Tab-separated table of C-alpha atoms (C1' of nucleotides) in Angstrom:
chain	number	residue	atom	x	y	z
A	141	MET	CA	-98.687	92.599	-13.627
A	142	ASN	CA	-97.538	94.337	-10.451
A	143	LEU	CA	-99.434	96.565	-8.087
A	144	THR	CA	-98.006	99.638	-6.398
A	145	THR	CA	-98.148	100.033	-2.626
A	146	ALA	CA	-101.134	102.385	-2.945
A	147	GLU	CA	-102.931	99.963	-5.247
A	148	GLU	CA	-102.332	97.096	-2.808
A	149	ASN	CA	-103.808	99.187	-0.001
A	150	TYR	CA	-106.928	100.071	-1.989
A	151	LEU	CA	-107.415	96.457	-2.979
A	152	LYS	CA	-107.108	95.322	0.615
A	153	ALA	CA	-109.661	97.944	1.690
A	154	ILE	CA	-112.069	96.825	-1.038
A	155	TYR	CA	-111.604	93.206	-0.010
A	156	HIS	CA	-112.455	93.992	3.592
A	157	LEU	CA	-115.366	96.319	2.792
A	158	SER	CA	-116.886	93.750	0.436
A	159	ASP	CA	-116.630	91.088	3.132
A	160	GLY	CA	-114.251	88.975	1.108
A	161	GLY	CA	-115.850	89.765	-2.242
A	162	LYS	CA	-119.423	88.942	-1.241
A	163	LYS	CA	-120.928	92.392	-1.855
A	164	SER	CA	-120.104	95.375	-4.007
A	165	VAL	CA	-118.514	98.483	-2.564
A	166	SER	CA	-119.186	102.183	-3.188
A	167	THR	CA	-116.686	104.897	-4.006
A	168	ASN	CA	-117.632	106.750	-0.819
A	169	ASP	CA	-117.078	103.669	1.329
A	170	VAL	CA	-113.596	103.239	-0.101
A	171	ALA	CA	-112.835	106.921	0.447
A	172	GLY	CA	-113.902	106.589	4.067
A	173	GLU	CA	-111.778	103.491	4.652
A	174	MET	CA	-108.720	104.950	2.935
A	175	ASN	CA	-109.045	108.469	4.372
A	176	THR	CA	-108.989	109.977	0.887
A	177	LYS	CA	-111.484	111.988	-1.137
A	178	PRO	CA	-114.022	110.289	-3.432
A	179	ALA	CA	-112.460	112.021	-6.432
A	180	SER	CA	-109.129	110.320	-5.731
A	181	VAL	CA	-110.913	106.995	-5.358
A	182	SER	CA	-112.604	107.270	-8.767
A	183	ASP	CA	-109.189	107.666	-10.309
A	184	MET	CA	-107.772	104.667	-8.517
A	185	LEU	CA	-110.780	102.488	-9.309
A	186	ARG	CA	-110.268	103.185	-12.984
A	187	LYS	CA	-106.666	101.986	-12.685
A	188	LEU	CA	-107.558	98.889	-10.678
A	189	GLY	CA	-110.275	98.135	-13.209
A	190	GLU	CA	-107.761	98.316	-16.045
A	191	LYS	CA	-105.540	95.886	-14.154
A	192	GLU	CA	-108.562	93.587	-13.804
A	193	VAL	CA	-108.341	93.110	-10.068
A	194	ILE	CA	-111.759	94.733	-9.713
A	195	GLU	CA	-114.795	95.049	-11.955
A	196	TYR	CA	-115.674	98.706	-12.192
A	197	ARG	CA	-118.876	100.175	-13.598
A	198	LYS	CA	-119.032	103.962	-13.290
A	199	TYR	CA	-121.577	105.185	-10.717
A	200	TYR	CA	-122.345	101.606	-9.622
A	201	GLY	CA	-119.467	100.715	-7.320
A	202	VAL	CA	-116.979	97.873	-7.638
A	203	ASN	CA	-116.761	94.134	-7.247
A	204	ILE	CA	-113.454	92.427	-6.592
A	205	THR	CA	-112.414	89.797	-9.168
A	206	ASP	CA	-110.927	86.382	-8.396
A	207	GLU	CA	-107.502	87.703	-9.297
A	208	GLY	CA	-108.069	90.692	-7.023
A	209	LYS	CA	-109.151	88.433	-4.180
A	210	LYS	CA	-105.966	86.421	-4.590
A	211	ARG	CA	-103.839	89.572	-4.485
A	212	ALA	CA	-105.640	90.984	-1.464
A	213	LEU	CA	-105.246	87.715	0.429
A	214	GLN	CA	-101.522	87.679	-0.314
A	215	THR	CA	-101.180	91.126	1.213
A	216	ILE	CA	-103.277	90.125	4.214
A	217	ARG	CA	-101.137	87.027	4.631
A	218	LYS	CA	-97.981	89.115	4.718
A	219	HIS	CA	-99.479	91.610	7.125
A	220	ARG	CA	-100.545	88.923	9.574
A	221	LEU	CA	-97.302	86.970	9.399
A	222	TRP	CA	-95.359	90.137	10.224
A	223	GLU	CA	-97.701	90.763	13.140
A	224	VAL	CA	-96.927	87.321	14.511
A	225	PHE	CA	-93.231	88.029	14.106
A	226	LEU	CA	-93.461	91.360	15.902
A	227	VAL	CA	-95.371	89.917	18.831
A	228	GLU	CA	-93.735	86.521	19.219
A	229	LYS	CA	-90.153	87.372	18.356
A	230	LEU	CA	-89.746	91.086	19.040
A	231	ASN	CA	-92.028	91.292	22.070
A	232	PHE	CA	-94.349	93.925	20.691
A	233	ALA	CA	-97.728	94.243	22.366
A	234	TRP	CA	-100.667	93.091	20.238
A	235	ASP	CA	-101.937	96.673	19.920
A	236	GLU	CA	-98.587	98.108	18.779
A	237	VAL	CA	-98.083	96.016	15.682
A	238	HIS	CA	-100.576	97.257	13.124
A	239	GLU	CA	-98.772	100.383	11.909
A	240	VAL	CA	-95.441	98.638	11.397
A	241	ALA	CA	-97.046	95.607	9.744
A	242	GLU	CA	-98.811	98.039	7.424
A	243	GLU	CA	-95.358	98.993	6.106
A	244	LEU	CA	-93.787	95.543	6.196
A	245	GLU	CA	-96.618	93.953	4.195
A	246	HIS	CA	-95.449	95.743	1.057
A	247	ILE	CA	-91.945	94.280	0.978
A	248	GLN	CA	-91.686	92.371	-2.309
A	249	SER	CA	-90.062	88.967	-1.852
A	250	PRO	CA	-91.931	85.687	-2.033
A	251	LEU	CA	-88.879	83.901	-0.604
A	252	LEU	CA	-88.864	86.217	2.409
A	253	ILE	CA	-92.461	85.376	3.232
A	254	GLN	CA	-91.908	81.643	2.750
A	255	ARG	CA	-88.967	81.713	5.115
A	256	LEU	CA	-90.706	83.958	7.623
A	257	ASP	CA	-93.678	81.590	7.627
A	258	ALA	CA	-91.378	78.655	8.333
A	259	PHE	CA	-89.441	80.604	10.983
A	260	LEU	CA	-92.697	81.331	12.788
A	261	ASN	CA	-93.658	77.660	12.468
A	262	TYR	CA	-96.593	78.174	10.103
A	263	PRO	CA	-98.932	80.098	12.386
A	264	LYS	CA	-102.622	79.874	11.454
A	265	PHE	CA	-103.727	82.975	13.343
A	266	ASP	CA	-102.298	86.424	13.947
A	267	PRO	CA	-102.042	88.019	17.411
A	268	HIS	CA	-105.580	89.375	17.052
A	269	GLY	CA	-106.897	85.904	16.322
A	270	ASP	CA	-107.495	86.544	12.628
A	271	PRO	CA	-106.687	83.613	10.339
A	272	ILE	CA	-103.568	83.757	8.164
A	273	PRO	CA	-104.243	82.716	4.544
A	274	ASP	CA	-101.764	80.236	3.076
A	275	GLU	CA	-99.663	81.061	0.019
A	276	PHE	CA	-102.555	80.161	-2.272
A	277	GLY	CA	-104.952	82.425	-0.427
A	278	ASP	CA	-106.558	79.456	1.244
A	279	VAL	CA	-107.556	79.858	4.862
A	280	ARG	CA	-108.087	76.202	5.720
A	281	ALA	CA	-105.301	74.266	7.367
A	282	ARG	CA	-103.141	72.042	5.198
A	283	PRO	CA	-102.311	68.456	6.125
A	284	ARG	CA	-98.852	67.611	7.425
A	285	ILE	CA	-97.506	64.143	6.808
A	286	PRO	CA	-94.460	62.273	8.110
A	287	LEU	CA	-91.557	62.488	5.689
A	288	ASN	CA	-91.414	58.692	5.264
A	289	GLU	CA	-94.946	58.699	3.865
A	290	MET	CA	-94.108	61.071	1.034
A	291	GLU	CA	-93.977	59.773	-2.534
A	292	LEU	CA	-90.893	59.710	-4.716
A	293	ASN	CA	-90.105	63.126	-6.245
A	294	GLN	CA	-92.649	64.896	-4.034
A	295	SER	CA	-91.621	68.268	-2.625
A	296	GLY	CA	-92.487	70.048	0.572
A	297	GLN	CA	-91.246	71.901	3.551
A	298	ILE	CA	-90.204	70.582	6.953
A	299	VAL	CA	-92.617	72.156	9.427
A	300	ALA	CA	-92.249	70.217	12.650
A	301	VAL	CA	-90.738	67.200	14.397
A	302	LYS	CA	-92.473	64.551	16.497
A	303	ASP	CA	-89.412	63.747	18.578
A	304	SER	CA	-88.004	67.035	19.820
A	305	SER	CA	-85.289	65.568	22.042
A	306	ALA	CA	-82.007	67.466	22.070
A	307	ALA	CA	-80.250	64.484	20.516
A	308	PHE	CA	-82.666	64.339	17.595
A	309	LEU	CA	-82.534	68.078	17.001
A	310	ARG	CA	-78.747	67.998	17.081
A	311	TYR	CA	-78.800	65.228	14.514
A	312	LEU	CA	-81.118	67.220	12.240
A	313	ASP	CA	-78.926	70.278	12.597
A	314	LYS	CA	-75.887	68.242	11.663
A	315	VAL	CA	-77.363	66.862	8.464
A	316	GLY	CA	-78.836	70.259	7.579
A	317	ALA	CA	-82.529	69.384	7.897
A	318	TYR	CA	-83.774	72.411	9.819
A	319	ILE	CA	-87.377	73.474	10.344
A	320	GLY	CA	-88.391	75.424	7.268
A	321	ALA	CA	-86.061	73.616	4.873
A	322	ARG	CA	-87.512	72.961	1.428
A	323	ILE	CA	-87.091	69.300	0.576
A	324	LYS	CA	-87.672	66.809	-2.219
A	325	VAL	CA	-87.689	63.023	-2.067
A	326	LEU	CA	-84.977	61.829	-4.486
A	327	ASP	CA	-85.045	58.140	-3.631
A	328	LYS	CA	-86.869	55.623	-1.450
A	329	VAL	CA	-85.090	52.354	-0.685
A	330	GLU	CA	-87.709	49.606	-0.615
A	331	PHE	CA	-85.620	47.220	1.431
A	332	ASP	CA	-85.457	49.292	4.624
A	333	GLY	CA	-87.618	52.322	3.827
A	334	SER	CA	-84.680	54.720	4.068
A	335	LEU	CA	-84.742	57.916	2.011
A	336	GLU	CA	-82.527	60.206	-0.001
A	337	ILE	CA	-83.612	63.828	0.335
A	338	LEU	CA	-82.631	67.014	-1.496
A	339	VAL	CA	-82.511	69.953	0.917
A	340	ASP	CA	-82.871	73.549	-0.323
A	341	GLN	CA	-82.085	72.471	-3.878
A	342	LYS	CA	-78.451	71.833	-3.080
A	343	LYS	CA	-77.688	69.340	-0.362
A	344	ASN	CA	-78.374	65.573	-0.561
A	345	ILE	CA	-78.914	63.765	2.713
A	346	PHE	CA	-79.745	60.166	3.585
A	347	MET	CA	-81.957	59.156	6.472
A	348	SER	CA	-83.498	56.030	7.947
A	349	LYS	CA	-87.231	55.372	7.957
A	350	ASP	CA	-87.265	55.959	11.725
A	351	VAL	CA	-85.739	59.394	11.428
A	352	ALA	CA	-88.028	60.340	8.530
A	353	GLY	CA	-91.033	59.204	10.543
A	354	ASN	CA	-90.266	61.852	13.122
A	355	ILE	CA	-90.167	64.703	10.617
A	356	LEU	CA	-93.425	66.364	9.576
A	357	VAL	CA	-93.707	67.837	6.127
A	358	LEU	CA	-96.094	70.266	4.524
A	359	GLN	CA	-96.593	69.070	0.950
A	360	SER	CA	-96.368	71.568	-1.889
B	191	MET	CA	-87.538	116.740	9.383
B	192	ASN	CA	-88.163	113.452	7.557
B	193	LEU	CA	-86.547	112.064	4.449
B	194	THR	CA	-88.370	110.144	1.724
B	195	THR	CA	-87.166	106.705	0.654
B	196	ALA	CA	-85.509	108.210	-2.419
B	197	GLU	CA	-83.786	110.867	-0.328
B	198	GLU	CA	-82.500	108.233	2.089
B	199	ASN	CA	-81.077	106.253	-0.811
B	200	TYR	CA	-79.319	109.274	-2.280
B	201	LEU	CA	-77.880	110.186	1.112
B	202	LYS	CA	-76.596	106.679	1.634
B	203	ALA	CA	-74.966	106.733	-1.812
B	204	ILE	CA	-73.307	110.072	-1.058
B	205	TYR	CA	-72.077	108.759	2.286
B	206	HIS	CA	-70.462	105.748	0.640
B	207	LEU	CA	-69.021	107.666	-2.321
B	208	SER	CA	-67.513	110.277	0.004
B	209	ASP	CA	-65.883	107.523	2.068
B	210	GLY	CA	-67.873	108.430	5.159
B	211	GLY	CA	-67.805	112.167	4.518
B	212	LYS	CA	-64.065	112.483	3.950
B	213	LYS	CA	-64.204	113.782	0.379
B	214	SER	CA	-66.695	115.670	-1.747
B	215	VAL	CA	-68.754	113.911	-4.375
B	216	SER	CA	-69.702	114.947	-7.917
B	217	THR	CA	-73.138	114.951	-9.493
B	218	ASN	CA	-71.965	112.444	-12.076
B	219	ASP	CA	-70.666	110.062	-9.420
B	220	VAL	CA	-74.015	110.099	-7.672
B	221	ALA	CA	-75.842	109.548	-10.950
B	222	GLY	CA	-73.627	106.534	-11.623
B	223	GLU	CA	-74.201	105.043	-8.181
B	224	MET	CA	-77.960	105.620	-8.253
B	225	ASN	CA	-78.485	104.607	-11.895
B	226	THR	CA	-80.201	107.900	-12.626
B	227	LYS	CA	-79.384	110.820	-14.936
B	228	PRO	CA	-77.262	113.769	-13.772
B	229	ALA	CA	-80.219	116.091	-14.327
B	230	SER	CA	-82.270	114.136	-11.790
B	231	VAL	CA	-79.382	114.243	-9.351
B	232	SER	CA	-79.080	118.046	-9.555
B	233	ASP	CA	-82.717	118.257	-8.551
B	234	MET	CA	-82.300	115.921	-5.627
B	235	LEU	CA	-79.107	117.614	-4.415
B	236	ARG	CA	-80.978	120.917	-4.239
B	237	LYS	CA	-83.626	119.275	-2.034
B	238	LEU	CA	-81.096	117.547	0.192
B	239	GLY	CA	-79.242	120.841	0.486
B	240	GLU	CA	-82.428	122.590	1.626
B	241	LYS	CA	-82.896	119.889	4.245
B	242	GLU	CA	-79.300	120.546	5.349
B	243	VAL	CA	-78.125	116.949	5.190
B	244	ILE	CA	-75.607	117.925	2.545
B	245	GLU	CA	-73.768	121.130	1.695
B	246	TYR	CA	-74.382	121.867	-1.962
B	247	ARG	CA	-72.581	124.433	-4.089
B	248	LYS	CA	-73.728	124.385	-7.702
B	249	TYR	CA	-71.128	122.992	-10.117
B	250	TYR	CA	-68.781	122.059	-7.255
B	251	GLY	CA	-70.237	118.809	-5.910
B	252	VAL	CA	-71.498	118.066	-2.422
B	253	ASN	CA	-70.189	117.412	1.063
B	254	ILE	CA	-72.272	115.521	3.587
B	255	THR	CA	-73.060	117.411	6.808
B	256	ASP	CA	-72.858	115.971	10.330
B	257	GLU	CA	-76.641	115.661	10.361
B	258	GLY	CA	-76.487	113.898	6.984
B	259	LYS	CA	-73.832	111.522	8.224
B	260	LYS	CA	-76.022	110.628	11.194
B	261	ARG	CA	-78.994	109.937	8.923
B	262	ALA	CA	-76.945	107.851	6.503
B	263	LEU	CA	-75.503	105.789	9.336
B	264	GLN	CA	-78.980	105.135	10.697
B	265	THR	CA	-80.046	103.779	7.322
B	266	ILE	CA	-76.881	101.687	7.064
B	267	ARG	CA	-77.509	100.376	10.574
B	268	LYS	CA	-81.007	99.283	9.641
B	269	HIS	CA	-79.812	97.678	6.388
B	270	ARG	CA	-77.126	95.643	8.132
B	271	LEU	CA	-79.327	94.556	11.030
B	272	TRP	CA	-81.897	93.245	8.557
B	273	GLU	CA	-79.138	91.389	6.704
B	274	VAL	CA	-78.140	89.661	9.924
B	275	PHE	CA	-81.776	88.751	10.510
B	276	LEU	CA	-82.200	87.316	7.025
B	277	VAL	CA	-79.063	85.181	7.248
B	278	GLU	CA	-79.165	84.077	10.871
B	279	LYS	CA	-82.881	83.647	11.384
B	280	LEU	CA	-84.379	83.047	7.939
B	281	ASN	CA	-81.511	80.984	6.490
B	282	PHE	CA	-80.872	83.256	3.535
B	283	ALA	CA	-77.489	82.878	1.847
B	284	TRP	CA	-75.325	85.955	2.224
B	285	ASP	CA	-75.517	86.711	-1.485
B	286	GLU	CA	-79.333	86.768	-1.420
B	287	VAL	CA	-79.931	89.389	1.244
B	288	HIS	CA	-78.974	92.729	-0.271
B	289	GLU	CA	-82.075	93.382	-2.378
B	290	VAL	CA	-84.522	92.573	0.377
B	291	ALA	CA	-82.553	94.549	2.982
B	292	GLU	CA	-82.624	97.471	0.565
B	293	GLU	CA	-86.408	97.506	0.980
B	294	LEU	CA	-86.518	96.698	4.686
B	295	GLU	CA	-84.107	99.482	5.614
B	296	HIS	CA	-86.785	102.090	4.853
B	297	ILE	CA	-89.355	100.823	7.345
B	298	GLN	CA	-89.950	103.702	9.763
B	299	SER	CA	-90.011	102.552	13.377
B	300	PRO	CA	-87.250	103.239	15.886
B	301	LEU	CA	-88.837	100.729	18.254
B	302	LEU	CA	-88.712	98.032	15.583
B	303	ILE	CA	-84.983	98.518	15.100
B	304	GLN	CA	-84.311	98.617	18.829
B	305	ARG	CA	-86.175	95.343	19.300
B	306	LEU	CA	-84.615	93.726	16.252
B	307	ASP	CA	-81.152	94.648	17.528
B	308	ALA	CA	-81.924	93.014	20.876
B	309	PHE	CA	-83.464	89.943	19.207
B	310	LEU	CA	-80.277	89.452	17.195
B	311	ASN	CA	-78.224	89.876	20.358
B	312	TYR	CA	-76.657	93.212	19.395
B	313	PRO	CA	-74.523	92.036	16.463
B	314	LYS	CA	-71.510	94.223	15.664
B	315	PHE	CA	-71.004	93.021	12.082
B	316	ASP	CA	-73.254	92.082	9.186
B	317	PRO	CA	-72.947	88.828	7.187
B	318	HIS	CA	-70.420	90.481	4.841
B	319	GLY	CA	-68.270	91.491	7.819
B	320	ASP	CA	-69.137	95.179	7.628
B	321	PRO	CA	-69.575	96.900	10.988
B	322	ILE	CA	-73.065	97.820	12.212
B	323	PRO	CA	-73.227	101.396	13.551
B	324	ASP	CA	-74.847	101.747	16.978
B	325	GLU	CA	-77.951	103.878	17.468
B	326	PHE	CA	-75.779	106.994	17.776
B	327	GLY	CA	-73.960	106.268	14.522
B	328	ASP	CA	-70.752	105.059	16.152
B	329	VAL	CA	-68.911	102.214	14.452
B	330	ARG	CA	-66.376	99.927	15.990
B	331	ALA	CA	-63.958	99.347	13.149
B	332	ARG	CA	-61.515	96.484	13.220
B	333	PRO	CA	-58.195	96.644	11.391
B	334	ARG	CA	-58.415	94.400	8.384
B	335	ILE	CA	-55.915	93.439	5.717
B	336	PRO	CA	-56.382	91.696	2.378
B	337	LEU	CA	-55.684	87.985	2.620
B	338	ASN	CA	-52.950	88.163	-0.022
B	339	GLU	CA	-50.938	90.512	2.196
B	340	MET	CA	-50.754	88.060	5.075
B	341	GLU	CA	-47.463	86.388	5.906
B	342	LEU	CA	-46.767	82.669	5.696
B	343	ASN	CA	-48.154	80.766	8.714
B	344	GLN	CA	-50.100	83.772	9.944
B	345	SER	CA	-53.609	83.127	11.287
B	346	GLY	CA	-56.773	85.184	11.333
B	347	GLN	CA	-60.467	85.344	10.648
B	348	ILE	CA	-62.277	86.269	7.449
B	349	VAL	CA	-64.345	89.338	8.287
B	350	ALA	CA	-65.350	90.934	4.998
B	351	VAL	CA	-65.102	90.932	1.219
B	352	LYS	CA	-64.293	93.827	-1.075
B	353	ASP	CA	-66.124	92.402	-4.081
B	354	SER	CA	-69.596	91.459	-2.898
B	355	SER	CA	-70.965	90.431	-6.290
B	356	ALA	CA	-73.223	87.416	-6.226
B	357	ALA	CA	-70.748	85.487	-8.387
B	358	PHE	CA	-67.866	86.087	-5.996
B	359	LEU	CA	-69.956	85.242	-2.931
B	360	ARG	CA	-71.136	82.030	-4.570
B	361	TYR	CA	-67.538	81.110	-5.327
B	362	LEU	CA	-66.528	81.668	-1.715
B	363	ASP	CA	-69.456	79.643	-0.499
B	364	LYS	CA	-68.450	76.810	-2.805
B	365	VAL	CA	-64.851	76.619	-1.576
B	366	GLY	CA	-65.982	77.004	2.036
B	367	ALA	CA	-64.489	80.423	2.783
B	368	TYR	CA	-67.376	82.002	4.688
B	369	ILE	CA	-67.333	85.167	6.791
B	370	GLY	CA	-66.153	84.220	10.234
B	371	ALA	CA	-64.002	81.292	9.082
B	372	ARG	CA	-60.696	80.930	10.931
B	373	ILE	CA	-57.849	80.653	8.473
B	374	LYS	CA	-54.109	80.137	8.305
B	375	VAL	CA	-51.719	80.773	5.421
B	376	LEU	CA	-50.049	77.431	4.658
B	377	ASP	CA	-48.210	78.432	1.508
B	378	LYS	CA	-47.584	81.414	-0.709
B	379	VAL	CA	-46.477	80.737	-4.276
B	380	GLU	CA	-43.965	83.424	-5.186
B	381	PHE	CA	-44.417	82.937	-8.911
B	382	ASP	CA	-48.040	84.125	-9.123
B	383	GLY	CA	-48.867	85.152	-5.563
B	384	SER	CA	-51.444	82.395	-5.165
B	385	LEU	CA	-52.087	80.972	-1.718
B	386	GLU	CA	-52.848	77.759	0.087
B	387	ILE	CA	-55.126	78.321	3.051
B	388	LEU	CA	-56.241	76.148	5.949
B	389	VAL	CA	-59.877	76.822	6.800
B	390	ASP	CA	-61.243	76.007	10.255
B	391	GLN	CA	-58.278	73.738	10.940
B	392	LYS	CA	-59.524	71.121	8.572
B	393	LYS	CA	-60.015	72.154	4.959
B	394	ASN	CA	-57.211	73.127	2.589
B	395	ILE	CA	-58.148	75.463	-0.194
B	396	PHE	CA	-56.149	77.110	-2.978
B	397	MET	CA	-56.846	80.575	-4.306
B	398	SER	CA	-55.374	83.062	-6.734
B	399	LYS	CA	-53.842	86.345	-5.620
B	400	ASP	CA	-56.848	88.153	-7.139
B	401	VAL	CA	-59.355	86.220	-5.090
B	402	ALA	CA	-57.280	86.616	-1.922
B	403	GLY	CA	-57.056	90.347	-2.545
B	404	ASN	CA	-60.820	90.576	-2.284
B	405	ILE	CA	-60.979	88.859	1.092
B	406	LEU	CA	-60.390	90.916	4.233
B	407	VAL	CA	-58.896	89.265	7.288
B	408	LEU	CA	-58.684	90.195	10.947
B	409	GLN	CA	-55.238	89.078	12.103
B	410	SER	CA	-54.833	87.132	15.301
C	67	DT	C1'	-55.781	134.252	-22.706
C	68	DT	C1'	-58.752	132.177	-25.300
C	69	DT	C1'	-61.441	128.177	-26.355
C	70	DG	C1'	-63.093	123.281	-26.733
C	71	DT	C1'	-65.097	119.890	-24.090
C	72	DA	C1'	-66.893	117.633	-20.252
C	73	DA	C1'	-69.693	118.341	-16.326
C	74	DT	C1'	-73.601	120.361	-14.571
C	75	DT	C1'	-77.857	122.857	-14.340
C	76	DT	C1'	-82.227	124.554	-16.163
C	77	DA	C1'	-86.464	124.178	-18.715
C	78	DG	C1'	-90.110	121.631	-19.633
C	79	DG	C1'	-92.465	117.025	-19.805
C	80	DT	C1'	-94.220	112.360	-17.626
C	81	DT	C1'	-96.458	109.246	-14.159
C	82	DA	C1'	-98.376	108.190	-9.566
C	83	DG	C1'	-101.244	109.682	-6.158
C	84	DG	C1'	-103.188	113.118	-3.970
C	85	DC	C1'	-106.372	117.586	-3.879
C	86	DT	C1'	-110.706	121.158	-4.911
C	87	DA	C1'	-114.405	122.772	-7.611
C	88	DA	C1'	-117.620	121.932	-11.040
C	89	DA	C1'	-120.344	118.836	-13.801
C	90	DA	C1'	-122.894	114.645	-14.399
C	91	DT	C1'	-125.671	110.841	-12.819
C	92	DA	C1'	-128.736	107.893	-9.954
C	93	DT	C1'	-132.409	107.636	-7.091
C	94	DA	C1'	-135.852	108.766	-3.663
C	95	DA	C1'	-139.564	111.948	-2.718
C	96	DA	C1'	-143.233	114.753	-4.131
D	56	DT	C1'	-143.274	112.171	-13.854
D	57	DT	C1'	-140.698	115.554	-12.354
D	58	DT	C1'	-137.346	117.288	-9.232
D	59	DA	C1'	-134.254	117.592	-5.209
D	60	DT	C1'	-130.341	115.714	-3.320
D	61	DA	C1'	-126.693	112.734	-2.520
D	62	DT	C1'	-123.196	110.266	-4.991
D	63	DT	C1'	-119.836	110.012	-8.291
D	64	DT	C1'	-117.007	111.564	-12.017
D	65	DT	C1'	-114.373	114.969	-14.622
D	66	DA	C1'	-111.349	118.830	-15.122
D	67	DG	C1'	-107.595	120.960	-13.680
D	68	DC	C1'	-103.867	121.633	-10.343
D	69	DC	C1'	-100.014	120.032	-6.910
D	70	DT	C1'	-95.657	117.428	-5.370
D	71	DA	C1'	-92.138	113.769	-5.804
D	72	DA	C1'	-89.082	111.640	-8.670
D	73	DC	C1'	-87.844	110.589	-12.703
D	74	DC	C1'	-86.777	111.870	-17.968
D	75	DT	C1'	-84.705	114.561	-22.533
D	76	DA	C1'	-82.915	118.516	-24.714
D	77	DA	C1'	-80.884	122.838	-24.337
D	78	DA	C1'	-78.181	126.112	-21.885
D	79	DT	C1'	-74.575	127.174	-18.769
D	80	DT	C1'	-70.252	126.716	-16.281
D	81	DA	C1'	-65.555	124.972	-15.070
D	82	DC	C1'	-61.261	123.908	-16.474
D	83	DA	C1'	-57.473	122.167	-19.154
D	84	DA	C1'	-54.996	122.614	-23.355
D	85	DA	C1'	-53.364	125.429	-26.878
DNA sequence: TTTGTAATTTAGGTTAGGCTAAAATATAAA
DNA sequence: TTTATATTTTAGCCTAACCTAAATTACAAA
């Protein structure tokens, strides 16, 4: 079930106020954080309770549910990725980005966020130093492995290269294996360790073990 | 005075339906374009009339004002800049960008658009070949003719499509006729008007008169 | 010139997300 | 244990953007 922009903002506020779901949060606290009146908050809490992203007991404040935590972290992830984009790519100052990111975080497109993440080279922290949750809401770093060490039929995303020489990058460009590409191992030749890879669900490419060893993949 | 997201969308629809303000537009036409009921449109036209972005005479349709034109072009500018971003930076296919750009175009931040424009190196055309208005609403139009009207042996560049349905764009992608491709008419079959085209000096493709009629070419 | 029909507007209702004022509840203090 | 007070909820109202049904208007055909 989907949340509206307002609901997403309330949920994010509750997440922050509860310190990531550790403590319960009062109606007044939420009203303060959201710059709304307590009466409006009561109404919204009822709705969020019905959608089961918070546990709401009248007069006793709210606790965020696991589902709610997941949703809040997704919004936070989007917010922070956009902040990185604004600072690193569009030359915004670190203190100019919040307002705009507050709008951008509500754009609905999982693909957009996946691609943005790849484009920014999977940043782990936003410009304020806050950690960026991964797509599962996990804040810990994920392991990257060389492409040649992946198992048959495993999927992932190209996130980096070991050899970043112009020649190697040109080669990758030519075969269509850019940073951020979603890949799947279709075949591994035992004889020489070479691989057949499906790129972005449409293009098949072949590469030697040496080449694959220089490509780092985030498993998914 | 500011426009809401819904108002911006209506204004954009009116701008397109009126062919850039050249003709007046009926309530029914707007309802069709916006997938809403005529009754809802009447309501919205009254509001837009009060905000003086359109001239509204009950029962006689609307004309867009100069101020309205400026606003519509700003929205169109934002939409097309985001499309360029999605295709060139995030590796979206050109038939995947419209929906997301439809959301992104409503982000309110003149600075964001200025910086995005610079980041993209001031593109003049979007991935579908449509011109991107500058910040004052000026467009640099290029003369374009349908591919089927080109003469034998004439050369040019594909700059736009009339039919931008996902199916048509996928078809073009498949045969290799992307926006920006340099083409030459190798043969015109008199019987059915179908064409043989050389793409990028290397690939021969065949297409029906209907398909060619939906492809716009800049002659060279 | 009248009239049938299509187009359009008005009237009144809905949902989301706000508000104020009044009522209800929890809790700390006496 | 009672009561004062702060917190929270309810009731009722507002605007934006939709809706349906009914009324109105324009216009073409007779």
